[in-house]
C-alpha positions as a Python dict, from the first residue, in 0.01 Angstrom:
ca = {
    (1, 'X'): (0, 0, 0),
    (2, 'X'): (165, 296, -213),
    (3, 'X'): (282, 17, -449),
    (4, 'X'): (-68, -183, -470),
    (5, 'X'): (-214, 160, -560),
    (6, 'X'): (18, 247, -820),
    (7, 'X'): (-5, -122, -950),
    (8, 'X'): (-393, -88, -979),
    (9, 'X'): (-359, 256, -1156),
    (10, 'X'): (-131, 96, -1421),
    (11, 'X'): (-374, -185, -1472),
    (12, 'X'): (-661, 25, -1501),
    (13, 'X'): (-466, 249, -1769),
    (14, 'X'): (-394, -80, -1957),
    (15, 'X'): (-749, -195, -1944),
    (16, 'X'): (-859, 155, -2094),
    (17, 'X'): (-574, 127, -2362),
    (18, 'X'): (-695, -223, -2454),
    (19, 'X'): (-1056, -115, -2467),
    (20, 'X'): (-974, 192, -2687),
    (21, 'X'): (-766, -25, -2930),
    (22, 'X'): (-1038, -294, -2931),
    (23, 'X'): (-1309, -32, -3002),
    (24, 'X'): (-1065, 119, -3300),
    (25, 'X'): (-1003, -215, -3438),
    (26, 'X'): (-1378, -283, -3454),
    (27, 'X'): (-1492, 75, -3556),
    (28, 'X'): (-1216, 137, -3812),
    (29, 'X'): (-1319, -125, -4057),
    (30, 'X'): (-1688, -47, -4014),
    (31, 'X'): (-1616, 335, -4088),
    (32, 'X'): (-1385, 228, -4395),
    (33, 'X'): (-1665, -2, -4530),
    (34, 'X'): (-1920, 270, -4476),
    (35, 'X'): (-1702, 526, -4653),
    (36, 'X'): (-1634, 303, -4944),
    (37, 'X'): (-2026, 212, -4960),
    (38, 'X'): (-2084, 597, -4965),
    (39, 'X'): (-1817, 656, -5233),
    (40, 'X'): (-1941, 357, -5440),
    (41, 'X'): (-2313, 484, -5405),
    (42, 'X'): (-2210, 831, -5511),
    (43, 'X'): (-2028, 702, -5820),
    (44, 'X'): (-2333, 491, -5918),
    (45, 'X'): (-2555, 788, -5893),
    (46, 'X'): (-2320, 994, -6118),
    (47, 'X'): (-2283, 701, -6356),
    (48, 'X'): (-2662, 663, -6364),
    (49, 'X'): (-2705, 1021, -6423),
    (50, 'X'): (-2472, 1010, -6727),
    (51, 'X'): (-2639, 713, -6861),
    (52, 'X'): (-2972, 903, -6837),
    (53, 'X'): (-2869, 1204, -7002),
    (54, 'X'): (-2643, 1055, -7283),
    (55, 'X'): (-2719, 1010, -7639),
    (56, 'X'): (-2490, 683, -7616),
    (57, 'X'): (-2665, 367, -7520),
    (58, 'X'): (-2444, 290, -7211),
    (59, 'X'): (-2433, -22, -7025),
    (60, 'X'): (-2221, -127, -6733),
    (61, 'X'): (-2023, -451, -6708),
    (62, 'X'): (-1813, -600, -6428),
    (63, 'X'): (-1614, -794, -6691),
    (64, 'X'): (-1572, -758, -7052),
    (65, 'X'): (-1605, -1066, -7280),
    (66, 'X'): (-1271, -995, -7461),
    (67, 'X'): (-964, -798, -7422),
    (68, 'X'): (-1077, -435, -7399),
    (69, 'X'): (-905, -84, -7367),
    (70, 'X'): (-1044, 243, -7272),
    (71, 'X'): (-1102, 473, -7565),
    (72, 'X'): (-1022, 779, -7370),
    (73, 'X'): (-690, 670, -7172),
    (74, 'X'): (-609, 380, -7400),
    (75, 'X'): (-560, 165, -7080),
    (76, 'X'): (-633, -207, -7060),
    (77, 'X'): (-977, -233, -6863),
    (78, 'X'): (-1163, -539, -6725),
    (79, 'X'): (-1477, -359, -6618),
    (80, 'X'): (-1641, -36, -6726),
    (81, 'X'): (-1908, 97, -6953),
    (82, 'X'): (-1989, 1, -7331),
    (83, 'X'): (-2220, 174, -7581),
    (84, 'X'): (-2472, -88, -7718),
    (85, 'X'): (-2504, 132, -8054),
    (86, 'X'): (-2144, 234, -8153),
    (87, 'X'): (-1949, 0, -7946),
    (88, 'X'): (-1739, 248, -7755),
    (89, 'X'): (-1571, 104, -7426),
    (90, 'X'): (-1452, 308, -7143),
    (91, 'X'): (-1333, 287, -6800),
    (92, 'X'): (-1562, 421, -6498),
    (93, 'X'): (-1333, 723, -6451),
    (94, 'X'): (-1317, 823, -6808),
    (95, 'X'): (-1697, 781, -6869),
    (96, 'X'): (-1786, 1148, -6862),
    (97, 'X'): (-1478, 1256, -7086),
    (98, 'X'): (-1600, 982, -7350),
    (99, 'X'): (-1957, 1099, -7335),
    (100, 'X'): (-1859, 1437, -7412),
    (101, 'X'): (-1604, 1361, -7661),
    (102, 'X'): (-1740, 1087, -7887),
    (103, 'X'): (-2040, 1099, -8095),
    (104, 'X'): (-2296, 805, -8112),
    (105, 'X'): (-2476, 663, -8413),
    (106, 'X'): (-2723, 933, -8541),
    (107, 'X'): (-3043, 778, -8618),
    (108, 'X'): (-3141, 1088, -8805),
    (109, 'X'): (-2923, 1350, -8978),
    (110, 'X'): (-2984, 1697, -8842),
    (111, 'X'): (-2880, 2066, -8938),
    (112, 'X'): (-2809, 1965, -9327),
    (113, 'X'): (-2920, 2158, -9611),
    (114, 'X'): (-3106, 2020, -9888),
    (115, 'X'): (-3179, 1646, -9926),
    (116, 'X'): (-2848, 1449, -9869),
    (117, 'X'): (-2808, 1118, -10034),
    (118, 'X'): (-2488, 998, -9860),
    (119, 'X'): (-2292, 1034, -9536),
    (120, 'X'): (-1924, 982, -9446),
    (121, 'X'): (-1804, 693, -9245),
    (122, 'X'): (-1825, 719, -8869),
    (123, 'X'): (-1476, 573, -8735),
    (124, 'X'): (-1438, 435, -8375),
    (125, 'X'): (-1081, 361, -8279),
    (126, 'X'): (-999, 40, -8084),
    (127, 'X'): (-1163, -283, -7982),
    (128, 'X'): (-1240, -403, -8317),
    (129, 'X'): (-1405, -729, -8360),
    (130, 'X'): (-1191, -1041, -8346),
    (131, 'X'): (-1096, -1184, -8681),
    (132, 'X'): (-1167, -863, -8872),
    (133, 'X'): (-970, -775, -9168),
    (134, 'X'): (-826, -440, -9284),
    (135, 'X'): (-1009, -323, -9606),
    (136, 'X'): (-687, -173, -9742),
    (137, 'X'): (-414, -429, -9675),
    (138, 'X'): (-670, -738, -9602),
    (139, 'X'): (-449, -828, -9311),
    (140, 'X'): (-609, -903, -8970),
    (141, 'X'): (-695, -611, -8733),
    (142, 'X'): (-675, -575, -8364),
    (143, 'X'): (-391, -810, -8306),
    (144, 'X'): (-174, -583, -8107),
    (145, 'X'): (-237, -563, -7709),
    (146, 'X'): (-337, -197, -7720),
    (147, 'X'): (-592, 54, -7837),
    (148, 'X'): (-553, 32, -8207),
    (149, 'X'): (-718, 25, -8540),
    (150, 'X'): (-1042, 157, -8662),
    (151, 'X'): (-1392, 39, -8720),
    (152, 'X'): (-1706, 217, -8900),
    (153, 'X'): (-2007, 180, -8697),
    (154, 'X'): (-2233, 168, -9001),
    (155, 'X'): (-2048, -59, -9254),
    (156, 'X'): (-1846, -244, -8997),
    (157, 'X'): (-1542, -204, -9205),
    (158, 'X'): (-1206, -215, -9006),
    (159, 'X'): (-870, -44, -9111),
    (160, 'X'): (-529, -43, -8947),
    (161, 'X'): (-401, 265, -8795),
    (162, 'X'): (-115, 289, -9057),
    (163, 'X'): (-360, 223, -9340),
    (164, 'X'): (-587, 497, -9247),
    (165, 'X'): (-555, 780, -9488),
    (166, 'X'): (-730, 1095, -9538),
    (167, 'X'): (-958, 978, -9813),
    (168, 'X'): (-1097, 725, -9596),
    (169, 'X'): (-1213, 973, -9339),
    (170, 'X'): (-1400, 1171, -9597),
    (171, 'X'): (-1521, 886, -9806),
    (172, 'X'): (-1889, 816, -9824),
    (173, 'X'): (-2010, 511, -9638),
    (174, 'X'): (-2171, 227, -9825),
    (175, 'X'): (-2351, 76, -9514),
    (176, 'X'): (-2163, -264, -9601),
    (177, 'X'): (-2299, -595, -9638),
    (178, 'X'): (-2648, -498, -9486),
    (179, 'X'): (-2708, -187, -9698),
    (180, 'X'): (-3030, -324, -9805),
    (181, 'X'): (-3148, -372, -9453),
    (182, 'X'): (-3038, -45, -9299),
    (183, 'X'): (-3251, 271, -9282),
    (184, 'X'): (-2977, 553, -9336),
    (185, 'X'): (-2994, 848, -9116),
    (186, 'X'): (-3017, 1088, -9418),
    (187, 'X'): (-3327, 894, -9566),
    (188, 'X'): (-3518, 960, -9222),
    (189, 'X'): (-3423, 1342, -9218),
    (190, 'X'): (-3549, 1367, -9591),
    (191, 'X'): (-3863, 1186, -9510),
    (192, 'X'): (-3930, 1390, -9193),
    (193, 'X'): (-3891, 1713, -9391),
    (194, 'X'): (-4142, 1595, -9646),
    (195, 'X'): (-4398, 1488, -9410),
    (196, 'X'): (-4385, 1832, -9243),
    (197, 'X'): (-4434, 1982, -9602),
    (198, 'X'): (-4704, 1732, -9664),
    (199, 'X'): (-4544, 1572, -9959),
    (200, 'X'): (-4578, 1212, -10030),
    (201, 'X'): (-4353, 1147, -10331),
    (202, 'X'): (-4121, 932, -10136),
    (203, 'X'): (-4007, 737, -10450),
    (204, 'X'): (-3761, 1010, -10527),
    (205, 'X'): (-3570, 980, -10207),
    (206, 'X'): (-3247, 762, -10203),
    (207, 'X'): (-3241, 468, -10111),
    (208, 'X'): (-3619, 459, -10174),
    (209, 'X'): (-3548, 413, -10535),
    (210, 'X'): (-3278, 132, -10482),
    (211, 'X'): (-3391, -179, -10649),
    (212, 'X'): (-3320, -444, -10372),
    (213, 'X'): (-3399, -231, -10056),
    (214, 'X'): (-3593, -403, -9796),
    (215, 'X'): (-3558, -230, -9462),
    (216, 'X'): (-3595, -456, -9166),
    (217, 'X'): (-3739, -371, -8823),
    (218, 'X'): (-3652, -577, -8509),
    (219, 'X'): (-3904, -623, -8250),
    (220, 'X'): (-3753, -811, -7952),
    (221, 'X'): (-3936, -951, -7640),
    (222, 'X'): (-3678, -943, -7362),
    (223, 'X'): (-3901, -1139, -7134),
    (224, 'X'): (-3935, -1445, -7377),
    (225, 'X'): (-3796, -1792, -7298),
    (226, 'X'): (-3424, -1796, -7226),
    (227, 'X'): (-3398, -1408, -7161),
    (228, 'X'): (-3163, -1353, -7466),
    (229, 'X'): (-3350, -1055, -7584),
    (230, 'X'): (-3136, -806, -7406),
    (231, 'X'): (-2831, -935, -7578),
    (232, 'X'): (-2985, -951, -7911),
    (233, 'X'): (-3115, -593, -7873),
    (234, 'X'): (-2750, -466, -7854),
    (235, 'X'): (-2626, -672, -8139),
    (236, 'X'): (-2871, -554, -8385),
    (237, 'X'): (-2836, -198, -8276),
    (238, 'X'): (-2453, -224, -8348),
    (239, 'X'): (-2544, -365, -8713),
    (240, 'X'): (-2858, -147, -8787),
    (241, 'X'): (-2973, 190, -8741),
    (242, 'X'): (-3085, 176, -8350),
    (243, 'X'): (-3435, 341, -8462),
    (244, 'X'): (-3497, 3, -8637),
    (245, 'X'): (-3465, -191, -8304),
    (246, 'X'): (-3742, -201, -8056),
    (247, 'X'): (-3770, -353, -7697),
    (248, 'X'): (-4145, -472, -7686),
    (249, 'X'): (-4117, -452, -7282),
    (250, 'X'): (-4100, -68, -7338),
    (251, 'X'): (-4299, 9, -7653),
    (252, 'X'): (-4613, -174, -7793),
    (253, 'X'): (-4573, -331, -8145),
    (254, 'X'): (-4861, -114, -8269),
    (255, 'X'): (-4639, 197, -8199),
    (256, 'X'): (-4322, 39, -8334),
    (257, 'X'): (-4483, -63, -8663),
    (258, 'X'): (-4581, 293, -8742),
    (259, 'X'): (-4217, 321, -8868),
    (260, 'X'): (-4359, 111, -9166),
    (261, 'X'): (-4551, 412, -9290),
    (262, 'X'): (-4217, 606, -9346),
    (263, 'X'): (-4070, 331, -9563),
    (264, 'X'): (-4148, 197, -9910),
    (265, 'X'): (-4472, 2, -9966),
    (266, 'X'): (-4456, -376, -9952),
    (267, 'X'): (-4080, -390, -9896),
    (268, 'X'): (-4048, -395, -9501),
    (269, 'X'): (-3962, -708, -9331),
    (270, 'X'): (-4003, -730, -8947),
    (271, 'X'): (-3798, -983, -8732),
    (272, 'X'): (-3985, -1080, -8428),
    (273, 'X'): (-3756, -1214, -8141),
    (274, 'X'): (-3971, -1410, -7914),
    (275, 'X'): (-4210, -1703, -7861),
    (276, 'X'): (-4520, -1770, -8035),
    (277, 'X'): (-4722, -1553, -7814),
    (278, 'X'): (-4509, -1261, -7900),
    (279, 'X'): (-4559, -1318, -8285),
    (280, 'X'): (-4917, -1340, -8229),
    (281, 'X'): (-4894, -1004, -8057),
    (282, 'X'): (-4727, -858, -8338),
    (283, 'X'): (-4958, -998, -8594),
    (284, 'X'): (-5254, -850, -8407),
    (285, 'X'): (-5086, -524, -8433),
    (286, 'X'): (-5058, -568, -8792),
    (287, 'X'): (-5421, -633, -8819),
    (288, 'X'): (-5500, -306, -8664),
    (289, 'X'): (-5280, -155, -8934),
    (290, 'X'): (-5543, -288, -9196),
    (291, 'X'): (-5809, -146, -8990),
    (292, 'X'): (-5653, 204, -9002),
    (293, 'X'): (-5624, 190, -9390),
    (294, 'X'): (-5250, 113, -9368),
    (295, 'X'): (-5275, -204, -9572),
    (296, 'X'): (-5013, -88, -9836),
    (297, 'X'): (-4766, -63, -9561),
    (298, 'X'): (-4815, -435, -9431),
    (299, 'X'): (-4465, -593, -9349),
    (300, 'X'): (-4350, -952, -9394),
    (301, 'X'): (-4275, -1125, -9056),
    (302, 'X'): (-3973, -1349, -8999),
    (303, 'X'): (-3917, -1525, -8657),
    (304, 'X'): (-3616, -1564, -8435),
    (305, 'X'): (-3755, -1827, -8166),
    (306, 'X'): (-3695, -1733, -7808),
    (307, 'X'): (-3991, -1886, -7653),
    (308, 'X'): (-4052, -2238, -7512),
    (309, 'X'): (-4262, -2404, -7787),
    (310, 'X'): (-4183, -2229, -8094),
    (311, 'X'): (-4419, -2416, -8317),
    (312, 'X'): (-4492, -2144, -8562),
    (313, 'X'): (-4129, -2086, -8606),
    (314, 'X'): (-4042, -2442, -8655),
    (315, 'X'): (-4331, -2454, -8930),
    (316, 'X'): (-4199, -2171, -9112),
    (317, 'X'): (-3836, -2304, -9109),
    (318, 'X'): (-3670, -2081, -8851),
    (319, 'X'): (-3599, -2339, -8602),
    (320, 'X'): (-3715, -2502, -8275),
    (321, 'X'): (-3514, -2244, -8034),
    (322, 'X'): (-3251, -2008, -8057),
    (323, 'X'): (-2958, -2004, -7800),
    (324, 'X'): (-2693, -1815, -7960),
    (325, 'X'): (-2543, -2077, -8157),
    (326, 'X'): (-2602, -1873, -8495),
    (327, 'X'): (-2421, -1519, -8533),
    (328, 'X'): (-2655, -1219, -8561),
    (329, 'X'): (-2512, -1153, -8898),
    (330, 'X'): (-2631, -1482, -9044),
    (331, 'X'): (-2975, -1429, -8903),
    (332, 'X'): (-2992, -1099, -9110),
    (333, 'X'): (-2877, -1284, -9415),
    (334, 'X'): (-3151, -1541, -9353),
    (335, 'X'): (-3396, -1260, -9340),
    (336, 'X'): (-3290, -1111, -9665),
    (337, 'X'): (-3311, -1452, -9850),
    (338, 'X'): (-3630, -1571, -9694),
    (339, 'X'): (-3948, -1625, -9917),
    (340, 'X'): (-4265, -1459, -9856),
    (341, 'X'): (-4575, -1672, -9784),
    (342, 'X'): (-4918, -1639, -9630),
    (343, 'X'): (-5047, -1780, -9318),
    (344, 'X'): (-5410, -1860, -9228),
    (345, 'X'): (-5533, -1673, -8914),
    (346, 'X'): (-5854, -1803, -8742),
    (347, 'X'): (-6118, -1653, -8514),
    (348, 'X'): (-6204, -1832, -8207),
    (349, 'X'): (-6543, -1749, -8043),
    (350, 'X'): (-6637, -1877, -7711),
    (351, 'X'): (-7012, -1821, -7611),
    (352, 'X'): (-7100, -1929, -7259),
    (353, 'X'): (-7398, -2137, -7229),
    (354, 'X'): (-7718, -2039, -7050),
    (355, 'X'): (-8034, -1827, -7148),
    (356, 'X'): (-7965, -1549, -6899),
    (357, 'X'): (-7600, -1496, -7005),
    (358, 'X'): (-7557, -1121, -7106),
    (359, 'X'): (-7176, -1119, -7129),
    (360, 'X'): (-7023, -1076, -7477),
    (361, 'X'): (-6853, -1395, -7614),
    (362, 'X'): (-6476, -1421, -7577),
    (363, 'X'): (-6317, -1386, -7905),
    (364, 'X'): (-5933, -1509, -7971),
    (365, 'X'): (-5722, -1510, -8284),
    (366, 'X'): (-5556, -1831, -8358),
    (367, 'X'): (-5232, -1892, -8548),
    (368, 'X'): (-5106, -2223, -8432),
    (369, 'X'): (-5383, -2449, -8250),
    (370, 'X'): (-5676, -2474, -8024),
    (371, 'X'): (-5728, -2762, -7765),
    (372, 'X'): (-5920, -2895, -7495),
    (373, 'X'): (-5795, -3169, -7271),
    (374, 'X'): (-5460, -3264, -7120),
    (375, 'X'): (-5226, -3030, -7299),
    (376, 'X'): (-5440, -2734, -7212),
    (377, 'X'): (-5436, -2850, -6842),
    (378, 'X'): (-5050, -2876, -6864),
    (379, 'X'): (-5045, -2522, -7001),
    (380, 'X'): (-5285, -2380, -6731),
    (381, 'X'): (-5102, -2524, -6458),
    (382, 'X'): (-4768, -2403, -6604),
    (383, 'X'): (-4908, -2037, -6642),
    (384, 'X'): (-5040, -2039, -6293),
    (385, 'X'): (-4713, -2125, -6137),
    (386, 'X'): (-4513, -1899, -6356),
    (387, 'X'): (-4741, -1601, -6267),
    (388, 'X'): (-4650, -1686, -5893),
    (389, 'X'): (-4286, -1706, -5936),
    (390, 'X'): (-4174, -1558, -6267),
    (391, 'X'): (-3797, -1551, -6186),
    (392, 'X'): (-3783, -1936, -6182),
    (393, 'X'): (-3912, -1975, -6542),
    (394, 'X'): (-3617, -1804, -6720),
    (395, 'X'): (-3492, -2107, -6884),
    (396, 'X'): (-3635, -2301, -7197),
    (397, 'X'): (-3514, -2636, -7024),
    (398, 'X'): (-3671, -2556, -6700),
    (399, 'X'): (-3995, -2471, -6878),
    (400, 'X'): (-4012, -2793, -7049),
    (401, 'X'): (-3916, -2992, -6734),
    (402, 'X'): (-4216, -2825, -6552),
    (403, 'X'): (-4442, -2910, -6849),
    (404, 'X'): (-4306, -3278, -6818),
    (405, 'X'): (-4375, -3270, -6443),
    (406, 'X'): (-4759, -3181, -6485),
    (407, 'X'): (-4791, -3425, -6779),
    (408, 'X'): (-4692, -3706, -6562),
    (409, 'X'): (-4898, -3598, -6289),
    (410, 'X'): (-5196, -3592, -6522),
    (411, 'X'): (-5116, -3942, -6633),
    (412, 'X'): (-5201, -4066, -6269),
    (413, 'X'): (-5501, -3815, -6209),
    (414, 'X'): (-5677, -3839, -6554),
    (415, 'X'): (-5873, -3497, -6476),
    (416, 'X'): (-5999, -3465, -6830),
    (417, 'X'): (-6122, -3845, -6885),
    (418, 'X'): (-6473, -3912, -7070),
    (419, 'X'): (-6432, -3596, -7266),
    (420, 'X'): (-6627, -3758, -7532),
    (421, 'X'): (-6922, -3776, -7314),
    (422, 'X'): (-6892, -3402, -7238),
    (423, 'X'): (-6854, -3240, -7575),
    (424, 'X'): (-7010, -3249, -7922),
    (425, 'X'): (-6801, -3195, -8239),
    (426, 'X'): (-6910, -3045, -8572),
    (427, 'X'): (-6686, -3028, -8882),
    (428, 'X'): (-6828, -2808, -9156),
    (429, 'X'): (-7180, -2861, -8992),
    (430, 'X'): (-7152, -3241, -8977),
    (431, 'X'): (-7165, -3397, -8644),
    (432, 'X'): (-6855, -3647, -8561),
    (433, 'X'): (-6894, -3943, -8365),
    (434, 'X'): (-6616, -3926, -8092),
    (435, 'X'): (-6437, -4235, -7960),
    (436, 'X'): (-6324, -4261, -7606),
    (437, 'X'): (-6101, -3948, -7566),
    (438, 'X'): (-5954, -3714, -7313),
    (439, 'X'): (-5852, -3439, -7543),
    (440, 'X'): (-5936, -3271, -7889),
    (441, 'X'): (-5661, -3043, -8087),
    (442, 'X'): (-5756, -2828, -8382),
    (443, 'X'): (-5438, -2770, -8587),
    (444, 'X'): (-5358, -2475, -8833),
    (445, 'X'): (-4997, -2539, -8856),
    (446, 'X'): (-4774, -2878, -8911),
    (447, 'X'): (-4611, -2868, -8560),
    (448, 'X'): (-4756, -2896, -8216),
    (449, 'X'): (-4632, -2955, -7861),
    (450, 'X'): (-4273, -2823, -7914),
    (451, 'X'): (-4201, -2967, -8252),
    (452, 'X'): (-4407, -3293, -8305),
    (453, 'X'): (-4585, -3342, -8647),
    (454, 'X'): (-4915, -3429, -8493),
    (455, 'X'): (-5123, -3471, -8795),
    (456, 'X'): (-4855, -3641, -9012),
    (457, 'X'): (-4797, -3917, -8748),
    (458, 'X'): (-4580, -4217, -8787),
    (459, 'X'): (-4579, -4542, -8980),
    (460, 'X'): (-4502, -4664, -9338),
    (461, 'X'): (-4760, -4417, -9499),
    (462, 'X'): (-4786, -4106, -9289),
    (463, 'X'): (-5039, -3844, -9365),
    (464, 'X'): (-4925, -3526, -9554),
    (465, 'X'): (-4815, -3258, -9324),
    (466, 'X'): (-5100, -3020, -9261),
    (467, 'X'): (-5056, -2676, -9453),
    (468, 'X'): (-5089, -2324, -9285),
    (469, 'X'): (-5224, -2149, -9617),
    (470, 'X'): (-5491, -2388, -9740),
    (471, 'X'): (-5801, -2250, -9544),
    (472, 'X'): (-5840, -2602, -9356),
    (473, 'X'): (-5797, -2695, -8999),
    (474, 'X'): (-5705, -3054, -8901),
    (475, 'X'): (-5875, -3201, -8600),
    (476, 'X'): (-5726, -3475, -8392),
    (477, 'X'): (-5811, -3649, -8051),
    (478, 'X'): (-5568, -3797, -7778),
    (479, 'X'): (-5656, -4051, -7521),
    (480, 'X'): (-5461, -3869, -7250),
    (481, 'X'): (-5129, -3735, -7131),
    (482, 'X'): (-4950, -4065, -7188),
    (483, 'X'): (-5076, -4073, -7532),
    (484, 'X'): (-4946, -3718, -7591),
    (485, 'X'): (-4606, -3835, -7463),
    (486, 'X'): (-4611, -4134, -7706),
    (487, 'X'): (-4689, -3916, -8015),
    (488, 'X'): (-4423, -3685, -7932),
    (489, 'X'): (-4156, -3966, -7923),
    (490, 'X'): (-4321, -4130, -8248),
    (491, 'X'): (-4443, -4435, -8069),
    (492, 'X'): (-4815, -4373, -8150),
    (493, 'X'): (-5060, -4177, -8378),
    (494, 'X'): (-5333, -3940, -8298),
    (495, 'X'): (-5694, -4020, -8356),
    (496, 'X'): (-5758, -3828, -8679),
    (497, 'X'): (-6105, -3681, -8665),
    (498, 'X'): (-6102, -3500, -9005),
    (499, 'X'): (-6033, -3157, -9179),
    (500, 'X'): (-6278, -2869, -9215),
    (501, 'X'): (-6320, -2496, -9276),
    (502, 'X'): (-6531, -2442, -9001),
    (503, 'X'): (-6517, -2629, -8646),
    (504, 'X'): (-6781, -2605, -8388),
    (505, 'X'): (-6737, -2772, -8036),
    (506, 'X'): (-7003, -2776, -7766),
    (507, 'X'): (-6893, -2838, -7399),
    (508, 'X'): (-7219, -2970, -7246),
    (509, 'X'): (-7119, -3007, -6881),
    (510, 'X'): (-6861, -2945, -6630),
    (511, 'X'): (-6555, -2715, -6649),
    (512, 'X'): (-6257, -2801, -6876),
    (513, 'X'): (-5917, -2652, -6951),
    (514, 'X'): (-5878, -2492, -7301),
    (515, 'X'): (-5598, -2308, -7466),
    (516, 'X'): (-5535, -2101, -7784),
    (517, 'X'): (-5162, -2081, -7886),
    (518, 'X'): (-5050, -2155, -7533),
    (519, 'X'): (-5273, -1913, -7364),
    (520, 'X'): (-5496, -2125, -7119),
    (521, 'X'): (-5790, -2089, -6918),
    (522, 'X'): (-6057, -2290, -6731),
    (523, 'X'): (-6400, -2293, -6929),
    (524, 'X'): (-6742, -2388, -6831),
    (525, 'X'): (-7031, -2518, -7052),
    (526, 'X'): (-6991, -2320, -7384),
    (527, 'X'): (-7004, -2317, -7760),
    (528, 'X'): (-6648, -2279, -7933),
    (529, 'X'): (-6681, -2180, -8305),
    (530, 'X'): (-6353, -2153, -8519),
    (531, 'X'): (-6387, -1975, -8854),
    (532, 'X'): (-6132, -1813, -9081),
    (533, 'X'): (-6030, -1459, -9006),
    (534, 'X'): (-5773, -1324, -9230),
    (535, 'X'): (-5408, -1390, -9386),
    (536, 'X'): (-5076, -1278, -9239),
    (537, 'X'): (-4784, -1221, -9457),
    (538, 'X'): (-4489, -1407, -9338),
    (539, 'X'): (-4143, -1523, -9433),
    (540, 'X'): (-4038, -1882, -9485),
    (541, 'X'): (-3664, -1971, -9436),
    (542, 'X'): (-3581, -2275, -9655),
    (543, 'X'): (-3249, -2374, -9497),
    (544, 'X'): (-3169, -2749, -9454),
    (545, 'X'): (-3345, -2924, -9170),
    (546, 'X'): (-3299, -3281, -9000),
    (547, 'X'): (-3562, -3545, -9033),
    (548, 'X'): (-3676, -3475, -8673),
    (549, 'X'): (-3632, -3094, -8686),
    (550, 'X'): (-3444, -3088, -8373),
    (551, 'X'): (-3160, -2892, -8477),
    (552, 'X'): (-3225, -2517, -8549),
    (553, 'X'): (-3260, -2438, -8924),
    (554, 'X'): (-3141, -2073, -8870),
    (555, 'X'): (-2795, -2149, -9020),
    (556, 'X'): (-2769, -2254, -9396),
}
């Protein structure tokens, strides 16, 4: 009995020991994981706090795209923080030291007596661009696997450690290749002081009096098309003064364009990074400047196409879509070399039918085209689904695939059939007899539907390409979605209805889809009147294009 009791006791102890070890083996990983999560969250809070208070434009990355070295401890790093303005790269543990030790690009010089007309280089050590050459010995920089060599954050010149001499540290910066596009910090500080003193003789300020100075303002929509706007913002901030680069998801174009009033009259160039809708948004803001009496500060507008259709960009020679294939430096060169032209802008007034209708007419501004019928229906369905699940529409290819799906669906359903029985069309006051149609498209520019030359058509003797500055609209009809697809692949021509200075369309019955520059809506019986509104100053890039204009024309 004694032996049995001692055996039971030892078994109980063994069971308790097993239970304790089992509990420890379960709890210990949980506690370690919880502790690591707590420490990670504390680090993230600290990093976020540094980012918020810093004058640097810090961003965190889990993997740098090229071999990188911490600017503080000089160790090789795979992940960490980088400044989107000056290019500093730093490990997570050295972030606070780097933030305190290194200055970022100054957008405006402070604390200087008088009116400075120059500034020294701002050198950053290490992580120089690949294939950069030393300005002293002309040999390649950044070839050693360590933190080495210097780069000026303004002129982008690079120099070897051993070639760096005292005269280079104190030498005036020339601002490099893009000196004619950059707004120097000393210029802004001088103009700011003059505005406080209510002096307007800006012509005496350097580089105001420089002959070829054409400062550029970059307006990027980070939500457009393929979501490349965020990357482009950083690259432009590296090459220009950060004050010249604006994120349109954070600041409205009208506010950003007030920078033009600090710059020479009739010399500013604006680069809009986005789709046709973003361009229209910026042009509307420029029209507001005219209303405010700021007409002498109106800039010329260039386009970097990030949207889905990009027909206006295609028309003006900037390509059908940008996907990073052209370096940002080449884009800036293209902006410098582009020619100024004028673009017709049109007023589209939609007046609802009915004697007791007290609502004001809807008024739109048109740059590209107005349409009623199948292509407007595709745009309406696309926008309805994008508003429900915007995260799914972040790729230009996916967007075009969705358009293709709705176009195929309409070929079977034919929701817009017998349009000619539901509408009346007048061109310059003359009524047009309509054949059997499902859609009518009114064009201001030469391209439609993502790069199709609609008015020109196909055949041995195509019509001349419609102009964007002649005060005339081209009006065509289509037989349906399948006919639209045939036109886009050059297997059919549209039904050309004529050209006019004023277009009037009366929708007599039922509800039909309409769109202006890709912004669709469903419209009941109404009268649509399209008249000339104003001109916009644009930039035309005359780079070489293929016959089909499928390749981007951003590169020379």
